[in-house]
PDB file of C-alpha atoms in Angstrom:
ATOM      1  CA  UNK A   1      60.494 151.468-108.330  1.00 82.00           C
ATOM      2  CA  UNK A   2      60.046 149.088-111.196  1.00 86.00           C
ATOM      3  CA  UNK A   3      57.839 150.448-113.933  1.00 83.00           C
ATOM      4  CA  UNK A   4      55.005 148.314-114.848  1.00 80.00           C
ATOM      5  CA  UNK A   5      56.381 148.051-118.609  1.00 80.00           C
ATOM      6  CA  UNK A   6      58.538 145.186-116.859  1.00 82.00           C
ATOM      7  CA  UNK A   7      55.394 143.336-117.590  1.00 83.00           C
ATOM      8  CA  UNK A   8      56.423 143.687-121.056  1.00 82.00           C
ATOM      9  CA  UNK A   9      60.040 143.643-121.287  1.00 82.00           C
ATOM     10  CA  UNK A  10      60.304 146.950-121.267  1.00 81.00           C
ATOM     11  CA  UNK A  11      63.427 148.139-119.278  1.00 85.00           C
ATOM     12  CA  UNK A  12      62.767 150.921-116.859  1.00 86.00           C
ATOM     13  CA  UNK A  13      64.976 154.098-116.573  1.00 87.00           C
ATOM     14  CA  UNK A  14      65.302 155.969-113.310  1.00 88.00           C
ATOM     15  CA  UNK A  15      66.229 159.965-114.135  1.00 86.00           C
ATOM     16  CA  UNK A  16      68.617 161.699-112.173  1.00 89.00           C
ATOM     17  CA  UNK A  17      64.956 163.848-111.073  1.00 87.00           C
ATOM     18  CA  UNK A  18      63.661 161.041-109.132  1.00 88.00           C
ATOM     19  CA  UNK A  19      65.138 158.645-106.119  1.00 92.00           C
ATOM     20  CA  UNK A  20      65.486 155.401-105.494  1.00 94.00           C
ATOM     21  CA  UNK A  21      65.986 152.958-102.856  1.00 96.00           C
ATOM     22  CA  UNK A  22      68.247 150.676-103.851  1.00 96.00           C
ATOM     23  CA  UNK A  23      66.983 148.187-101.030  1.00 95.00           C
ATOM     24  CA  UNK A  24      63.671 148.374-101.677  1.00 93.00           C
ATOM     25  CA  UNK A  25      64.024 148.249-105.616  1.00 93.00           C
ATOM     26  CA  UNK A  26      65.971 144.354-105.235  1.00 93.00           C
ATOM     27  CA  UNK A  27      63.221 143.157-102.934  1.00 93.00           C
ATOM     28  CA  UNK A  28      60.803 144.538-106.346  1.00 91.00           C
ATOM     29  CA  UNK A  29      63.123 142.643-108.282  1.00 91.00           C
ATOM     30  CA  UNK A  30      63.376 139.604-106.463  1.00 92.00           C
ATOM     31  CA  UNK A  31      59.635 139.600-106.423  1.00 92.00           C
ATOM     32  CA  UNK A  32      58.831 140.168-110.240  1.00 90.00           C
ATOM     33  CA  UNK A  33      61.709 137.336-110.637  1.00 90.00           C
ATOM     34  CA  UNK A  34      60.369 134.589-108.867  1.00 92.00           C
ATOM     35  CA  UNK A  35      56.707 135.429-110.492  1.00 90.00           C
ATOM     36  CA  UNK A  36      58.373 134.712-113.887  1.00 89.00           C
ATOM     37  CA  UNK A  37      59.154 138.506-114.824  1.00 86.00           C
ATOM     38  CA  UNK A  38      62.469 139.650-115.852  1.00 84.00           C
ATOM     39  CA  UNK A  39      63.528 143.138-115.190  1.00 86.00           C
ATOM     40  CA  UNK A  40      65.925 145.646-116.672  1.00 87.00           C
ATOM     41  CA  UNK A  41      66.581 148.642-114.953  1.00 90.00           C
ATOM     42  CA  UNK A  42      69.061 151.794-115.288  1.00 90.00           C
ATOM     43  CA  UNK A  43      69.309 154.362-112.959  1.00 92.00           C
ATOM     44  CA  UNK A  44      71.219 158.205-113.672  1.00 92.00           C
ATOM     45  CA  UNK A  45      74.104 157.931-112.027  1.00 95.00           C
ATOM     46  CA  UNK A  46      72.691 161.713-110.362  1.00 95.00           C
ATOM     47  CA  UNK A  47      70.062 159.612-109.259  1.00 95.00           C
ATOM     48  CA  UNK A  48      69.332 160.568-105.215  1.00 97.00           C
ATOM     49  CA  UNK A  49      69.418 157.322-102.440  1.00 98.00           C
ATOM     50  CA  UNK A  50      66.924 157.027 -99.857  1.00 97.00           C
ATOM     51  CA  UNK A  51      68.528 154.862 -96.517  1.00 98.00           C
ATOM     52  CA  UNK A  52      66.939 153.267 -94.088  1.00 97.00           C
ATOM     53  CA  UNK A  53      68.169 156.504 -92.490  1.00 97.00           C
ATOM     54  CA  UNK A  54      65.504 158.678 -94.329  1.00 97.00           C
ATOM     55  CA  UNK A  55      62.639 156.290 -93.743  1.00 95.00           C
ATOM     56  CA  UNK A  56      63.093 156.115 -90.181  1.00 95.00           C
ATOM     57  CA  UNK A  57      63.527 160.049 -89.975  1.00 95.00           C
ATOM     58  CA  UNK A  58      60.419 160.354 -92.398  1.00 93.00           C
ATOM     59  CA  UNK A  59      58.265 158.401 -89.679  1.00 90.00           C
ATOM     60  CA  UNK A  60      59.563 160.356 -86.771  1.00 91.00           C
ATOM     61  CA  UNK A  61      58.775 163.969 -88.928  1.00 89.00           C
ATOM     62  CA  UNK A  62      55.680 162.729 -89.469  1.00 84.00           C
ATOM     63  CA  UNK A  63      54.607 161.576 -86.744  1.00 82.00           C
ATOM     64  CA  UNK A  64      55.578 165.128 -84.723  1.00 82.00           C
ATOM     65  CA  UNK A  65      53.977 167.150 -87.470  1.00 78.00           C
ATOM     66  CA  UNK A  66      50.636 165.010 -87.199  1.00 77.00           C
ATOM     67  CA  UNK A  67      50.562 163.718 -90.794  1.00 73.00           C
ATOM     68  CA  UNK A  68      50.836 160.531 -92.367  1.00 70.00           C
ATOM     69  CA  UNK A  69      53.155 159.137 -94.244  1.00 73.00           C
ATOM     70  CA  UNK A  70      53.791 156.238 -97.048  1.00 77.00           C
ATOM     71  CA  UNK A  71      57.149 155.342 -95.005  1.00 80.00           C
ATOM     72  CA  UNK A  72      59.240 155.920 -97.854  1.00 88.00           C
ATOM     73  CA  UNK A  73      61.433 158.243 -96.986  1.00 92.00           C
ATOM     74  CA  UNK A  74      61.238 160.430-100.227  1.00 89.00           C
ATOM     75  CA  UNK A  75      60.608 163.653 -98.569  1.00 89.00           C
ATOM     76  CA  UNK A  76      63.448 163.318 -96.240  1.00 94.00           C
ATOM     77  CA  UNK A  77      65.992 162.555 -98.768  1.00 96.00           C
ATOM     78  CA  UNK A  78      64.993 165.517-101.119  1.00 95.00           C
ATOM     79  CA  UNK A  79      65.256 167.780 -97.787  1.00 94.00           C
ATOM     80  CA  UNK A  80      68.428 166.408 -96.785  1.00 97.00           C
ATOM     81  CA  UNK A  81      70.218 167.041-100.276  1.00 97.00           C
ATOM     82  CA  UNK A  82      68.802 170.450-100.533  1.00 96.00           C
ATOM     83  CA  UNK A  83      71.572 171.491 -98.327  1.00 95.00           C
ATOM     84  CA  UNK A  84      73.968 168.593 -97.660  1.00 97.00           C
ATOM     85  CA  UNK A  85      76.687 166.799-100.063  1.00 96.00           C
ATOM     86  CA  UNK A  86      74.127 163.371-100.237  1.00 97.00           C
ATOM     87  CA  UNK A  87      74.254 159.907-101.208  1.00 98.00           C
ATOM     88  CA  UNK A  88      73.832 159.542-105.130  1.00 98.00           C
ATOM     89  CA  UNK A  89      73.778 156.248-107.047  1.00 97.00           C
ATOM     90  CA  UNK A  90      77.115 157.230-108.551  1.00 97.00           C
ATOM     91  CA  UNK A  91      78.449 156.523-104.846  1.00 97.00           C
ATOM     92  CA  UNK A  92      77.325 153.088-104.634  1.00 97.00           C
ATOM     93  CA  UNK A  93      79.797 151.090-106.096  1.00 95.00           C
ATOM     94  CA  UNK A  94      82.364 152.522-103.338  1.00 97.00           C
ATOM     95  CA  UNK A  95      81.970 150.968 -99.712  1.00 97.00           C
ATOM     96  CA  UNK A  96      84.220 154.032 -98.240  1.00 97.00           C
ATOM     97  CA  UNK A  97      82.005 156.029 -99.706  1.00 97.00           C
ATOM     98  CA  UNK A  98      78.758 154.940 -98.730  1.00 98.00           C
ATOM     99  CA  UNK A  99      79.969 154.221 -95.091  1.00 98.00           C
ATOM    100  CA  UNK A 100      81.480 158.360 -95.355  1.00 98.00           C
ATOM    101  CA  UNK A 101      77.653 159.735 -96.557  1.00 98.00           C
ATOM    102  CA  UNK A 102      76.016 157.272 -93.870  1.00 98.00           C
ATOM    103  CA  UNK A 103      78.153 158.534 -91.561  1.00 97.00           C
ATOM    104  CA  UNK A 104      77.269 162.277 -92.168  1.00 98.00           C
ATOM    105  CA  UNK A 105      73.481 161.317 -92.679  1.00 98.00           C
ATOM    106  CA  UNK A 106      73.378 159.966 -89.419  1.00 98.00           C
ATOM    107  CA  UNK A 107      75.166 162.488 -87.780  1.00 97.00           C
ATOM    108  CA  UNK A 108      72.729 165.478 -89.054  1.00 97.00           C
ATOM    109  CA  UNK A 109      69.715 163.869 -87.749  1.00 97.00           C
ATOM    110  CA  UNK A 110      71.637 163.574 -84.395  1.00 97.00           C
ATOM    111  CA  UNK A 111      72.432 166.732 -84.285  1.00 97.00           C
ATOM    112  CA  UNK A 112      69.023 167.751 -85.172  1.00 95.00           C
ATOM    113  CA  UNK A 113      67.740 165.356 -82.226  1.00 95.00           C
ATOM    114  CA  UNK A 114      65.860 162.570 -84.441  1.00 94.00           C
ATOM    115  CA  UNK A 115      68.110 159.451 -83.110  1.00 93.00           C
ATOM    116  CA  UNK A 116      70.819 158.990 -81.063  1.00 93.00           C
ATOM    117  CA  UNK A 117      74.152 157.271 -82.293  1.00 93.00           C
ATOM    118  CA  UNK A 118      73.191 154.292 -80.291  1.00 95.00           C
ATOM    119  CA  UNK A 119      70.021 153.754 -83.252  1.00 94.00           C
ATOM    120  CA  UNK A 120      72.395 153.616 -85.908  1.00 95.00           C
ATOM    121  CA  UNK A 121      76.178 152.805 -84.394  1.00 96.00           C
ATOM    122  CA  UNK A 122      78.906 151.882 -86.454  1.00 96.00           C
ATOM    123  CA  UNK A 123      77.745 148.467 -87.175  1.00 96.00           C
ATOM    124  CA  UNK A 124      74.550 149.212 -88.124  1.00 97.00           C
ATOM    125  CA  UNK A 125      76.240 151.540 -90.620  1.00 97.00           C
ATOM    126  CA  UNK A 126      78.208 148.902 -92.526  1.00 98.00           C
ATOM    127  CA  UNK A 127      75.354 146.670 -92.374  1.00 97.00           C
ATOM    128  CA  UNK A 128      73.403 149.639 -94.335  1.00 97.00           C
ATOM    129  CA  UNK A 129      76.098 150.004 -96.374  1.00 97.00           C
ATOM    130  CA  UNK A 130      76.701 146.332 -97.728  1.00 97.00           C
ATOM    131  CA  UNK A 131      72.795 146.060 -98.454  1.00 96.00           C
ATOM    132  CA  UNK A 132      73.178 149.374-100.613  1.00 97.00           C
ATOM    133  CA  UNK A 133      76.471 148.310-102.444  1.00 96.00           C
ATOM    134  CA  UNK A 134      75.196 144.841-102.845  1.00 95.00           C
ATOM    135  CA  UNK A 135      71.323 145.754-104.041  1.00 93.00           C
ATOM    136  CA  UNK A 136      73.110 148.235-106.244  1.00 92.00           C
ATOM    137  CA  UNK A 137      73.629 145.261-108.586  1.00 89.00           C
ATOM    138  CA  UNK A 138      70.565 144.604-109.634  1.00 85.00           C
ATOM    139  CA  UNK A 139      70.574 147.829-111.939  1.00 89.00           C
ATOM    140  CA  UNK A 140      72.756 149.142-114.355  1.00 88.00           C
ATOM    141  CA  UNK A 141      74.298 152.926-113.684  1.00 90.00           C
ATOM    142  CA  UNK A 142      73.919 155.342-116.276  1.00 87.00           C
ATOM    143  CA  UNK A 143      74.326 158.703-117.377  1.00 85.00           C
ATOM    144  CA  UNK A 144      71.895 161.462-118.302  1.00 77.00           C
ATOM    145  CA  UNK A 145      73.489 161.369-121.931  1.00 78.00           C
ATOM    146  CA  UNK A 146      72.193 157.186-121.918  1.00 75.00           C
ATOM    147  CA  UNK A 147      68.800 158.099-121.033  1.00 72.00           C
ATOM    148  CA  UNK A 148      68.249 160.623-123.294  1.00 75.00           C
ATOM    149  CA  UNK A 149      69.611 158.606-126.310  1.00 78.00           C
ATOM    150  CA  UNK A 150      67.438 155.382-125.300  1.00 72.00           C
ATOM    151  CA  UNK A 151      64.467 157.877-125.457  1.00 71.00           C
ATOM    152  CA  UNK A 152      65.044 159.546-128.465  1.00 73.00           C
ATOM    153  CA  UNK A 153      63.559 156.869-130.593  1.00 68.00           C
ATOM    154  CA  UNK A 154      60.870 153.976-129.824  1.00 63.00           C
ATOM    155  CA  UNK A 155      57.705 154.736-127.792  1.00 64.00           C
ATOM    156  CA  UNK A 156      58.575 155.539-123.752  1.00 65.00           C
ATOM    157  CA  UNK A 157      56.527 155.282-121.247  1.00 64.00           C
ATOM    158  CA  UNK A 158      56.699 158.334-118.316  1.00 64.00           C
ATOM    159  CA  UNK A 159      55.696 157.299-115.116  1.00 61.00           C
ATOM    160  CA  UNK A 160      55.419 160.381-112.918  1.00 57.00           C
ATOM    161  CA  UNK A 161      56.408 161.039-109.025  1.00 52.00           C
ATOM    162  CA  UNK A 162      57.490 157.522-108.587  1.00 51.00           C
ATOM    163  CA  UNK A 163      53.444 156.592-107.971  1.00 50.00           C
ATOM    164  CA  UNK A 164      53.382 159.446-105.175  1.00 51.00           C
ATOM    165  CA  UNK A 165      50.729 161.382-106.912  1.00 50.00           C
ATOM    166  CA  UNK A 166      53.230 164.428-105.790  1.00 53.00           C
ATOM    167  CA  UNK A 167      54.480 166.947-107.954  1.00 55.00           C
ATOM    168  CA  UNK A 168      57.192 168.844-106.185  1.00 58.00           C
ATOM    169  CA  UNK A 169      56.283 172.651-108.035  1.00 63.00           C
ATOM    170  CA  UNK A 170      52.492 171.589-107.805  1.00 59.00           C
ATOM    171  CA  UNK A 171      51.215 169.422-105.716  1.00 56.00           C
ATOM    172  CA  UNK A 172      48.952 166.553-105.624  1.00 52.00           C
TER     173      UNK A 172
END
């Protein structure tokens, strides 16, 4: 999630065109920390969230359809907020809110026959939702407008796909 100008200082910017898992992104943190590297990151508040939700529906999809999968749960959170009011970074600073699109998340892939409410009760829910709110911390929550204006002067480095070699109008 990081982008590898952290090496340098350079702060990384997360477009409301990409997702992120907040969870995932402070164990990257933590990591680069205790090697001696500082990061900065800023994520559009538009920005998508990927739960451990997605990633465990991403493993069950794939493994029916026969493919692999990186386990990230990408594919399932785009899917999911093609049709569905989804979690977005501008959410995580509200527990009742996180809990609410948890809640909903869960309930889909119920319905749909991926889990039962037993895999992800109540409690499992909060616990989900305290790792987002808190992990949410270690990056600052911006706006389109922000990223735009940081990039309209200076040399910027585009990382594409988020390392997934995926491009979601063309392909690999």
């Amino acid at each position: 999630s990081i982008g590898s100008g952290a090496f340098s200082n350079v702060p990384t910017f997360i477009s409301k065109y990409c997702t992120v898992d907040p969870i995932a992104l402070e164990n990257e943190y933590v990591s680069l920390y205790t090697k001696g590297f500082g990061a900065t990151v800023y994520v559009d508040r538009e920005c998508l969230v990927t739960t451990p939700i997605h990633i465990a529906a991403n493993i069950i999809r794939e493994r029916e359809n026969g493919h692999g999968t990186t386990g990230t749960g990408f594919g399932e959170t785009v899917y999911y907020a093609i049709e569905h009011n989804a979690l977005r970074v501008r959410d995580l600073r509200n527990m009742g809110m996180i809990l609410v699109r948890l809640r909903e998340l869960r309930d889909f892939y119920v319905e749909a026959g991926f889990f039962s409410k037993d895999d992800f009760p109540y409690s499992v829910l909060q616990h989900i939702a305290m790792r987002l709110f808190v992990s949410a911390k270690e990056f600052s929550i911006i706006s389109h407008d922000k990223l735009l204006d940081e990039i309209s002067y200076g040399h910027t480095v585009f990382e594409g796909a988020q390392g997934f070699v995926l491009d979601e109008n063309f392909g690999f």
